[in-house]
Coordinates of C-alpha atoms and ligand atoms in Angstrom, one line a residue:
M169 CA 64.6 36.0 -7.0
I170 CA 63.2 33.1 -4.9
R171 CA 63.6 33.4 -1.1
T172 CA 63.1 30.8 1.5
V173 CA 61.9 32.5 4.6
A174 CA 62.1 30.9 8.1
T175 CA 58.8 30.9 10.0
K176 CA 57.2 29.4 13.1
P177 CA 54.0 27.5 13.1
Y178 CA 50.7 29.0 14.4
L179 CA 48.7 26.3 16.1
D180 CA 45.3 27.7 15.3
Q181 CA 45.1 27.2 11.5
K182 CA 42.5 24.5 11.5
P183 CA 40.1 24.9 8.5
G184 CA 36.5 25.0 9.5
T185 CA 33.3 24.3 7.5
S186 CA 34.7 26.3 4.6
G187 CA 38.4 27.2 4.9
L188 CA 40.3 29.1 7.5
R189 CA 38.5 32.1 8.9
K190 CA 40.0 34.6 11.4
K191 CA 39.8 38.2 12.3
V192 CA 41.9 40.4 10.0
P193 CA 44.4 41.3 12.8
V194 CA 45.1 37.6 13.3
F195 CA 45.8 37.2 9.5
Q196 CA 48.0 40.3 9.7
Q197 CA 50.4 38.7 12.2
E198 CA 53.8 38.1 10.7
H199 CA 53.7 35.3 8.1
Y200 CA 50.3 34.1 9.2
A201 CA 48.8 34.1 5.7
E202 CA 52.1 32.9 4.2
N203 CA 52.2 30.0 6.5
F204 CA 48.7 28.8 5.6
I205 CA 49.3 29.2 1.9
Q206 CA 52.6 27.3 2.1
A207 CA 50.8 24.6 4.1
I208 CA 48.3 24.3 1.2
F209 CA 51.1 23.9 -1.3
D210 CA 53.0 21.5 1.0
A211 CA 49.9 19.3 1.2
L212 CA 49.5 19.1 -2.6
D213 CA 51.5 17.1 -5.1
G214 CA 52.2 17.4 -8.8
F215 CA 51.5 21.1 -9.5
K216 CA 54.9 22.0 -11.0
G217 CA 54.2 24.0 -14.2
K218 CA 50.4 23.8 -13.7
T219 CA 47.9 26.7 -13.3
L220 CA 46.5 28.0 -10.1
V221 CA 43.4 30.2 -9.9
I222 CA 43.3 33.0 -7.4
G223 CA 40.4 35.3 -6.5
G224 CA 38.5 36.7 -3.6
D225 CA 35.3 38.5 -2.5
G226 CA 37.0 42.0 -2.4
R227 CA 37.0 42.3 1.4
F228 CA 39.6 44.2 3.4
Y229 CA 43.1 42.5 3.0
N230 CA 42.0 40.8 -0.3
R231 CA 44.6 42.6 -2.4
E232 CA 47.5 42.1 0.0
V233 CA 46.9 38.4 0.3
T234 CA 46.3 38.0 -3.5
Q235 CA 49.8 39.5 -4.0
K236 CA 51.4 37.2 -1.5
A237 CA 49.6 34.1 -3.0
I238 CA 50.9 35.1 -6.5
A239 CA 54.5 35.5 -5.4
M240 CA 54.3 32.2 -3.4
A241 CA 52.8 30.3 -6.3
A242 CA 55.7 31.5 -8.5
A243 CA 58.3 30.5 -5.9
N244 CA 56.7 27.1 -5.4
G245 CA 56.8 26.2 -9.1
F246 CA 53.3 26.9 -10.5
G247 CA 53.6 27.7 -14.2
K248 CA 50.7 30.1 -14.3
V249 CA 48.3 31.9 -12.2
M250 CA 44.9 33.1 -13.3
V251 CA 43.6 35.9 -11.1
G252 CA 40.4 37.8 -11.2
Q253 CA 40.7 41.5 -12.1
G254 CA 41.1 43.5 -9.0
G255 CA 41.7 40.3 -7.1
I256 CA 37.9 39.6 -7.5
L257 CA 36.2 36.3 -8.3
S258 CA 33.0 35.1 -6.7
T259 CA 33.2 31.6 -5.2
P260 CA 31.1 30.0 -7.9
A261 CA 32.9 32.0 -10.6
A262 CA 36.3 30.7 -9.2
S263 CA 34.9 27.2 -9.2
H264 CA 33.9 27.6 -12.9
V265 CA 37.3 29.1 -14.0
I266 CA 39.1 26.2 -12.3
R267 CA 36.9 23.7 -14.2
K268 CA 36.7 25.5 -17.5
Y269 CA 40.4 25.9 -18.0
K270 CA 41.3 22.5 -16.4
T271 CA 43.6 24.1 -13.9
F272 CA 45.2 22.4 -11.0
G273 CA 43.1 24.2 -8.4
G274 CA 42.4 27.5 -6.8
I275 CA 42.8 29.7 -3.7
I276 CA 39.7 31.7 -2.8
L277 CA 40.1 34.6 -0.4
S278 CA 36.8 35.0 1.5
A279 CA 35.1 34.8 4.8
S280 CA 31.8 34.6 2.9
H281 CA 28.8 36.0 4.9
N282 CA 31.0 37.2 7.8
P283 CA 31.5 40.9 8.1
G284 CA 34.7 42.6 6.6
G285 CA 36.9 45.5 7.5
P286 CA 40.2 46.1 9.4
H287 CA 38.7 44.5 12.6
E288 CA 36.4 42.0 11.0
D289 CA 36.9 38.7 9.2
F290 CA 39.1 37.3 6.5
G291 CA 39.5 33.8 5.1
I292 CA 41.4 31.5 2.8
K293 CA 40.2 28.3 1.3
Y294 CA 41.6 25.9 -1.3
N295 CA 39.5 24.3 -4.1
A296 CA 40.7 21.3 -6.0
G297 CA 40.8 20.6 -9.7
N298 CA 37.2 19.6 -9.8
G299 CA 36.4 23.2 -8.7
G300 CA 35.1 22.1 -5.3
P301 CA 36.2 22.8 -1.8
A302 CA 39.1 20.7 -0.5
P303 CA 37.7 17.4 0.9
E304 CA 38.3 16.7 4.6
K305 CA 41.2 14.5 3.9
L306 CA 43.0 17.4 2.3
T307 CA 42.0 20.0 4.9
E308 CA 43.3 17.7 7.5
A309 CA 46.6 17.3 5.6
I310 CA 46.8 21.1 5.3
F311 CA 46.2 21.5 9.1
A312 CA 48.9 19.0 9.8
K313 CA 51.4 20.9 7.6
T314 CA 50.6 24.2 9.4
K315 CA 51.6 22.7 12.7
M316 CA 55.1 21.7 11.5
I317 CA 55.9 24.4 9.0
S318 CA 59.4 25.9 9.3
S319 CA 59.8 28.0 6.2
F320 CA 57.9 29.3 3.1
K321 CA 59.0 30.2 -0.4
I322 CA 58.2 33.5 -2.0
A323 CA 59.5 35.2 -5.2
D324 CA 60.5 38.9 -5.2
I325 CA 58.3 40.0 -8.0
G326 CA 57.1 43.4 -6.7
T327 CA 53.4 44.3 -6.9
V328 CA 51.6 42.7 -9.9
D329 CA 49.1 45.0 -11.6
L330 CA 45.8 43.3 -10.8
D331 CA 43.6 45.9 -12.5
T332 CA 44.5 45.4 -16.1
V333 CA 43.1 42.4 -17.9
G334 CA 45.9 40.6 -19.8
T335 CA 49.0 38.5 -19.4
V336 CA 52.3 39.4 -17.8
E337 CA 55.4 37.4 -16.7
A338 CA 56.4 37.5 -13.1
G339 CA 59.1 35.5 -11.4
G340 CA 59.3 33.0 -14.3
M341 CA 55.6 32.4 -14.1
T342 CA 52.7 33.7 -16.2
V343 CA 50.1 35.9 -14.5
E344 CA 46.8 36.2 -16.4
V345 CA 44.4 38.8 -15.1
V346 CA 40.9 37.7 -16.2
D347 CA 37.6 39.5 -16.4
P348 CA 35.8 37.9 -13.3
V349 CA 32.4 38.1 -14.9
A350 CA 32.7 37.0 -18.5
D351 CA 33.1 33.2 -18.2
Y352 CA 30.5 33.0 -15.5
A353 CA 27.9 35.0 -17.5
E354 CA 28.5 32.8 -20.5
L355 CA 27.9 29.7 -18.3
M356 CA 24.6 31.1 -17.1
E357 CA 23.6 31.8 -20.6
S358 CA 24.2 28.2 -21.5
L359 CA 21.9 27.0 -18.7
F360 CA 18.9 29.3 -18.8
D361 CA 16.5 30.6 -21.4
F362 CA 17.8 34.2 -21.7
D363 CA 15.3 35.0 -24.4
A364 CA 12.4 34.1 -22.1
L365 CA 14.0 36.1 -19.3
R366 CA 14.4 39.1 -21.6
A367 CA 10.8 38.8 -22.6
L368 CA 9.8 38.6 -18.9
F369 CA 11.6 41.9 -18.0
K370 CA 10.3 43.5 -21.2
S371 CA 6.7 42.7 -20.1
G372 CA 7.3 44.9 -17.0
F373 CA 8.3 42.3 -14.5
R374 CA 10.0 44.1 -11.6
M375 CA 12.8 42.7 -9.6
R376 CA 15.1 43.8 -6.8
F377 CA 18.6 42.2 -6.4
D378 CA 20.6 43.3 -3.4
A379 CA 24.3 42.6 -3.8
M380 CA 24.9 43.8 -0.2
H381 CA 28.0 45.7 -1.4
A382 CA 29.7 42.3 -1.9
V383 CA 31.1 40.4 -4.8
T384 CA 27.9 39.7 -6.8
G385 CA 27.4 43.4 -7.7
P386 CA 29.3 43.3 -11.0
Y387 CA 27.8 39.9 -11.9
A388 CA 24.2 41.0 -11.3
K389 CA 24.7 44.3 -13.2
E390 CA 26.1 42.5 -16.2
I391 CA 23.7 39.6 -16.3
L392 CA 20.4 41.1 -15.0
E393 CA 20.7 44.6 -16.4
N394 CA 23.1 44.4 -19.4
R395 CA 22.2 41.0 -20.8
L396 CA 18.6 40.5 -19.7
G397 CA 17.5 44.0 -20.0
A398 CA 16.2 44.5 -16.5
P399 CA 15.9 48.2 -15.8
N400 CA 18.8 50.1 -14.3
G401 CA 18.4 50.0 -10.6
T402 CA 17.3 46.3 -10.5
A403 CA 20.7 45.6 -8.8
R404 CA 21.2 47.5 -5.6
N405 CA 24.3 48.0 -3.5
F406 CA 26.2 46.7 -6.4
V407 CA 29.6 48.2 -5.7
P408 CA 31.8 45.7 -3.8
L409 CA 33.2 47.5 -0.7
P410 CA 36.1 46.2 1.5
D411 CA 33.8 46.5 4.5
F412 CA 30.5 45.8 2.8
G413 CA 29.3 49.2 3.8
G414 CA 29.7 48.2 7.5
H415 CA 27.0 45.5 7.2
H416 CA 27.0 41.7 7.4
P417 CA 26.8 40.5 3.8
D418 CA 24.5 37.7 5.0
P419 CA 21.3 37.4 3.0
N420 CA 18.8 36.5 5.6
L421 CA 15.8 38.0 7.2
V422 CA 17.9 39.9 9.8
H423 CA 20.7 41.4 7.6
A424 CA 18.6 41.9 4.5
K425 CA 15.5 43.0 6.5
H426 CA 15.2 46.1 4.3
L427 CA 14.6 43.8 1.3
Y428 CA 12.1 41.7 3.2
D429 CA 10.2 44.8 4.2
E430 CA 10.1 46.1 0.7
M431 CA 8.9 42.7 -0.6
M432 CA 6.1 42.6 1.9
G433 CA 5.1 46.2 1.3
P434 CA 2.2 47.6 -0.8
D435 CA 4.4 48.5 -3.8
A436 CA 6.6 45.4 -3.8
P437 CA 8.4 44.3 -6.9
D438 CA 7.5 40.9 -8.3
F439 CA 10.6 39.2 -7.1
G440 CA 13.4 40.0 -4.6
A441 CA 16.8 38.3 -4.1
A442 CA 20.1 38.9 -2.5
S443 CA 23.5 37.2 -2.2
D444 CA 26.3 37.0 0.3
G445 CA 29.9 38.2 0.6
D446 CA 31.4 35.7 -1.9
G447 CA 28.3 35.1 -4.0
D448 CA 27.5 31.5 -3.2
R449 CA 24.3 32.1 -1.1
N450 CA 20.9 33.3 -2.1
L451 CA 17.9 34.8 -0.5
I452 CA 14.6 34.5 -2.4
I453 CA 11.6 36.6 -1.5
G454 CA 8.6 36.6 -3.8
K455 CA 6.1 39.4 -3.7
G456 CA 4.5 38.9 -0.3
I457 CA 6.2 35.6 0.5
F458 CA 9.6 34.6 1.9
V459 CA 10.9 31.3 0.5
T460 CA 12.9 29.4 3.1
P461 CA 16.2 28.0 1.7
S462 CA 15.1 24.4 2.4
D463 CA 11.8 25.0 0.5
S464 CA 13.7 26.7 -2.3
V465 CA 15.9 23.6 -2.9
A466 CA 12.8 21.5 -3.2
M467 CA 11.0 23.9 -5.5
L468 CA 14.0 24.4 -7.7
A469 CA 14.4 20.6 -8.0
A470 CA 10.8 20.0 -8.7
N471 CA 10.8 22.6 -11.6
A472 CA 14.4 22.5 -12.9
H473 CA 13.4 20.7 -16.0
L474 CA 11.8 23.9 -17.2
A475 CA 15.2 25.4 -17.7
P476 CA 17.2 24.3 -20.8
G477 CA 20.2 23.2 -18.8
Y478 CA 18.2 20.7 -16.8
K479 CA 15.6 19.6 -19.4
A480 CA 16.8 16.1 -19.3
G481 CA 15.9 15.9 -15.7
L482 CA 17.9 15.4 -12.5
K483 CA 20.1 12.4 -11.5
G484 CA 19.5 12.9 -7.8
I485 CA 19.2 15.6 -5.1
A486 CA 21.6 16.0 -2.1
R487 CA 20.9 18.1 1.0
S488 CA 22.9 18.7 4.2
M489 CA 21.5 16.9 7.2
P490 CA 20.0 20.0 8.9
T491 CA 18.2 21.0 5.7
S492 CA 14.5 20.2 5.8
G493 CA 13.1 17.1 4.2
A494 CA 11.1 19.0 1.6
A495 CA 13.6 18.0 -1.1
D496 CA 13.2 14.3 -0.1
R497 CA 9.5 14.4 -1.1
V498 CA 10.4 15.8 -4.5
A499 CA 13.1 13.2 -5.0
E500 CA 10.6 10.5 -4.1
K501 CA 8.1 11.8 -6.6
L502 CA 10.7 12.0 -9.3
G503 CA 12.0 8.6 -8.5
I504 CA 15.6 9.8 -8.1
G505 CA 18.2 9.4 -5.3
I506 CA 18.3 11.6 -2.3
Y507 CA 21.5 12.0 -0.3
E508 CA 21.9 13.5 3.2
T509 CA 25.4 14.9 3.8
P510 CA 27.0 16.8 6.7
T511 CA 27.0 20.6 6.7
G512 CA 29.4 22.2 4.2
W513 CA 29.6 22.1 0.4
K514 CA 32.8 19.9 0.4
F515 CA 30.6 16.9 1.1
F516 CA 28.6 17.3 -2.2
G517 CA 31.7 17.1 -4.4
N518 CA 31.9 13.4 -4.7
L519 CA 28.2 13.0 -5.4
L520 CA 28.3 15.6 -8.1
D521 CA 31.5 14.2 -9.7
A522 CA 30.0 10.7 -9.7
G523 CA 26.9 11.9 -11.5
M524 CA 24.7 10.8 -8.5
A525 CA 23.3 14.2 -7.7
T526 CA 22.4 17.2 -10.0
I527 CA 21.0 19.7 -7.5
C528 CA 22.3 20.2 -4.0
G529 CA 21.2 22.5 -1.2
E530 CA 21.7 23.7 2.4
E531 CA 19.3 25.3 4.8
S532 CA 21.8 28.1 5.1
A533 CA 20.8 29.7 1.8
G534 CA 23.1 27.7 -0.4
T535 CA 21.8 26.0 -3.5
G536 CA 23.7 24.8 -6.5
S537 CA 24.0 22.2 -9.2
N538 CA 26.5 20.2 -11.2
H539 CA 27.4 23.3 -13.3
V540 CA 30.1 24.1 -10.8
R541 CA 31.3 22.5 -7.5
E542 CA 30.1 25.3 -5.2
K543 CA 26.8 26.7 -4.2
D544 CA 25.9 29.5 -6.4
G545 CA 23.7 32.5 -5.5
L546 CA 23.0 34.1 -8.8
W547 CA 22.4 30.7 -10.4
A548 CA 19.6 30.0 -7.9
V549 CA 18.1 33.4 -8.7
L550 CA 18.3 32.8 -12.4
L551 CA 16.7 29.4 -12.1
W552 CA 13.9 30.9 -10.1
L553 CA 13.4 33.5 -12.8
N554 CA 13.5 30.9 -15.5
I555 CA 10.8 28.9 -13.7
L556 CA 8.6 32.0 -13.1
A557 CA 8.9 32.8 -16.9
A558 CA 8.2 29.3 -18.0
R559 CA 5.2 28.8 -15.7
G560 CA 3.8 32.3 -16.0
E561 CA 3.0 32.3 -12.3
S562 CA 4.1 34.4 -9.3
A563 CA 6.5 33.0 -6.8
K564 CA 3.7 33.0 -4.3
Q565 CA 1.6 30.8 -6.5
I566 CA 4.4 28.4 -7.1
V567 CA 5.2 28.1 -3.4
T568 CA 1.6 27.5 -2.3
E569 CA 1.0 25.0 -5.1
H570 CA 4.1 23.2 -4.1
W571 CA 2.9 23.0 -0.4
A572 CA -0.5 21.8 -1.6
A573 CA 1.1 19.0 -3.6
Y574 CA 3.8 17.9 -1.2
G575 CA 2.9 19.2 2.2
R576 CA 4.8 22.0 4.0
N577 CA 7.9 21.5 6.1
Y578 CA 7.7 24.3 8.7
Y579 CA 11.4 25.1 9.3
S580 CA 13.5 27.6 11.3
R581 CA 17.0 27.9 12.5
H582 CA 17.8 29.6 15.8
D583 CA 21.4 30.8 16.3
Y584 CA 23.0 31.7 19.6
E585 CA 26.1 33.7 18.5
E586 CA 29.3 34.4 20.4
I587 CA 28.6 32.3 23.4
E588 CA 31.5 31.2 25.5
T589 CA 33.2 28.3 24.0
D590 CA 33.4 26.3 27.3
R591 CA 29.7 26.7 27.9
A592 CA 28.8 25.7 24.3
N593 CA 31.0 22.6 24.6
A594 CA 29.4 21.7 28.0
L595 CA 26.0 21.9 26.4
V596 CA 27.0 19.6 23.5
D597 CA 28.9 17.1 25.8
E598 CA 25.9 16.8 28.2
L599 CA 23.5 16.3 25.2
R600 CA 25.8 13.6 23.7
A601 CA 25.9 11.8 27.0
K602 CA 22.1 11.5 27.2
L603 CA 21.4 10.6 23.6
A604 CA 21.0 6.9 24.3
S605 CA 18.4 7.5 27.0
L606 CA 16.2 9.8 24.9
P607 CA 14.3 7.4 22.6
G608 CA 10.9 6.4 24.0
T609 CA 10.7 9.4 26.3
S610 CA 8.3 12.2 25.7
V611 CA 8.9 16.0 25.8
R612 CA 5.9 18.4 25.7
G613 CA 3.7 15.5 24.7
M614 CA 5.9 14.5 21.8
K615 CA 7.5 11.1 21.8
I616 CA 11.2 10.8 20.8
A617 CA 11.7 8.1 18.2
S618 CA 15.5 8.3 17.9
A619 CA 18.4 10.5 18.8
D620 CA 22.0 10.3 17.5
D621 CA 25.1 12.2 16.5
F622 CA 25.0 12.2 12.7
A623 CA 27.8 10.3 10.9
Y624 CA 28.1 10.4 7.1
H625 CA 29.3 7.4 5.1
D626 CA 30.4 8.8 1.7
P627 CA 28.9 6.4 -0.9
V628 CA 31.6 7.3 -3.4
D629 CA 34.9 7.1 -1.5
G630 CA 33.8 5.2 1.6
S631 CA 35.1 7.9 4.0
I632 CA 33.3 8.5 7.2
A633 CA 32.7 11.9 8.8
R634 CA 31.5 11.6 12.5
N635 CA 30.0 14.1 15.0
Q636 CA 28.3 16.1 12.3
G637 CA 25.3 17.3 14.4
I638 CA 23.0 15.9 17.1
R639 CA 19.6 15.1 15.9
V640 CA 16.5 14.3 17.9
L641 CA 13.7 12.8 15.9
F642 CA 10.2 12.7 17.1
E643 CA 7.4 10.3 16.1
G644 CA 5.6 11.7 13.1
G645 CA 8.8 13.2 11.5
S646 CA 9.4 16.4 13.4
R647 CA 12.9 17.0 14.6
V648 CA 15.4 19.3 16.3
V649 CA 19.1 19.3 15.4
F650 CA 21.9 20.9 17.3
R651 CA 25.4 21.7 16.1
L652 CA 28.2 24.2 16.6
S653 CA 29.1 26.5 13.8
G654 CA 32.4 25.9 12.0
T655 CA 32.7 29.4 10.4
G656 CA 32.6 31.8 13.3
T657 CA 35.6 33.7 14.4
S658 CA 34.8 34.6 18.0
G659 CA 33.5 32.3 20.7
A660 CA 31.0 29.6 19.7
T661 CA 27.8 29.7 17.8
L662 CA 25.1 27.2 18.6
R663 CA 22.7 26.4 15.8
V664 CA 19.4 24.9 16.6
Y665 CA 17.4 23.6 13.6
I666 CA 13.7 23.0 14.0
E667 CA 11.4 21.2 11.6
R668 CA 7.8 20.0 11.5
Y669 CA 6.0 18.5 8.6
E670 CA 2.4 19.6 7.9
P671 CA 0.5 17.7 5.3
D672 CA -2.8 19.5 5.9
K673 CA -3.4 22.2 3.3
S674 CA -5.7 24.2 5.5
R675 CA -2.8 24.6 7.9
H676 CA -0.2 25.9 5.5
D677 CA -0.4 29.6 6.3
L678 CA 0.6 29.6 10.0
D679 CA 3.3 31.8 11.3
T680 CA 6.5 29.7 11.3
Q681 CA 7.6 30.4 14.9
E682 CA 4.1 29.6 16.1
A683 CA 3.8 26.5 14.1
L684 CA 7.1 25.3 15.7
A685 CA 6.5 26.7 19.2
D686 CA 6.2 23.2 20.9
L687 CA 9.4 22.0 19.2
I688 CA 11.3 25.2 20.1
A689 CA 10.3 24.7 23.7
A690 CA 11.2 21.0 23.6
A691 CA 14.7 21.9 22.2
D692 CA 15.3 23.9 25.3
D693 CA 14.0 21.2 27.6
I694 CA 16.3 18.6 25.9
A695 CA 19.5 20.7 25.6
G696 CA 19.1 23.2 28.4
I697 CA 20.0 26.0 26.1
R698 CA 19.0 28.8 28.4
S699 CA 20.8 27.5 31.4
H700 CA 24.0 26.6 29.5
T701 CA 24.2 29.7 27.4
G702 CA 22.6 32.2 29.8
R703 CA 20.6 33.5 26.8
V704 CA 16.9 33.8 26.9
K705 CA 16.5 34.0 23.2
P706 CA 18.5 33.4 20.0
S707 CA 20.5 36.2 18.5
V708 CA 19.4 35.4 14.9
I709 CA 16.3 33.6 13.7
T710 CA 16.1 32.5 10.1
Ligands
LIG981 C1 27.7 27.7 7.6 C2 26.4 27.0 7.1 C3 26.8 26.0 6.1 C4 27.6 26.6 5.0 C5 28.8 27.3 5.6 C6 29.7 28.0 4.5 O1 28.5 26.8 8.3 O2 25.7 26.5 8.2 O3 25.6 25.4 5.6 O4 28.1 25.6 4.1 O5 28.4 28.3 6.5 O6 28.9 28.9 3.8 P1 28.5 26.7 9.9 O7 29.6 25.7 10.2 O8 28.8 28.1 10.4 O9 27.2 26.3 10.3 V1 29.6 30.4 3.3 O10 28.5 31.1 2.3 O11 29.9 31.1 4.7 O12 30.9 29.9 2.5
LIG982 CO1 29.3 32.4 1.0

């Protein structure tokens, strides 16, 4: 029943910020997915007879690769596979299932916020037994295996029925098809004050949650509407579609503009939110106010003790380097640790496992806590709701009061998408070469205090991650950061992160792009963005 199939390596299977992401036709090449899955197994030790979790965000090709992964897990000696019904598990739900059932690890099929469909993106990532994304050491080992693979193992078990919850035997292995929502909903119920949230909705509080035709639809329906009693229609676009309805399931001001417009309109609901393809990102928009992800991390951390799951307080806060320093001020006030990591959730795992951080966040709309080892979109939404219920204030009040107390970190990210790889590399190389000469010079009247290429020294395992983003810091605390995306699938994407701190309360209601105008111009002066990329403006501003 078990076959060993000869194969040839593909040399482009290097995992990026979050797993391997490629266009669907790339994944559909002969043995392409099989090679990568076998390389994951080849890089792991000691899983014979153990349990593997498999689930994905429901995008095009999800079912096919789920079947392959099950048949390969059986052939490679796993004792059991737990798979989400229909091949579905949001990224945070998969992380939870891995942890709750003390399984060996899990394979998550997703390209997250990237578009889906026959010509769009697909992805595969591996999460370890702590529920978190494979650390760099493991992703490097997997990549090394992909370059020398000569065969893979697969069991002839036919097509497993993924649509019926229950347990079947296949190829000498147990396959348990699980309800993707149940365990996750129970976890949320253990962290948040569901009675208070039910009372909130009962009092007429109106909310809009846009699942963007991605994986969080069933989770939002069950939790917000069925368990918390929010009116039918609170969750929008809640049926996961293989192509996300033709849209980018990326909850930002560009791809969720309809939600933003509604929240700024005259008849706006009290609270608006959205999540991405695999359910780990969140967009938060209060009535009449957009909350930047960096601010959201800080505000959630400052108020988390109001939710039952965090009433004992936080151990520490961790944020990715490009994320604004708003959270640092909260950590300082609370007298707890603040950690600055490279971009990507895999760097938070050690801090969470070691009990050094409780809440983590990224400027890219990812927030999470030690309840799982991934960022978690609905969790962030529920924590916001819990805080609104406990404080009895609107999101706008909470945001403006926070700025008044801590100051405001004006923040924006400018993305230049699908630029030619050579041109992007030239920009970065040139910038790196002049870093040492920048400190002490002035740009647009602003003096540069320091400039470097961020390196992270993991305080738990001592590992070092270098070249994690170029930062130029100005006197007074403003900064611009440049890095290339590690999740795109065509060309290169340059991300420019711009931040300025404003302590003065009378200057907290400026337009963000205007408040940052000098720094935006300085970023171009320093890096020559226009001349290198040939672009006069960013493709996406968040
Ligand atoms: C982006 C974000 C990063 C996030 C990653 C995965 O990476 O910047 O913060 O962790 O996506 O998120 P990059 O390398 O393209 O900047 V997700 O929701 O796509 O899993
Ligand atoms: Co995601």
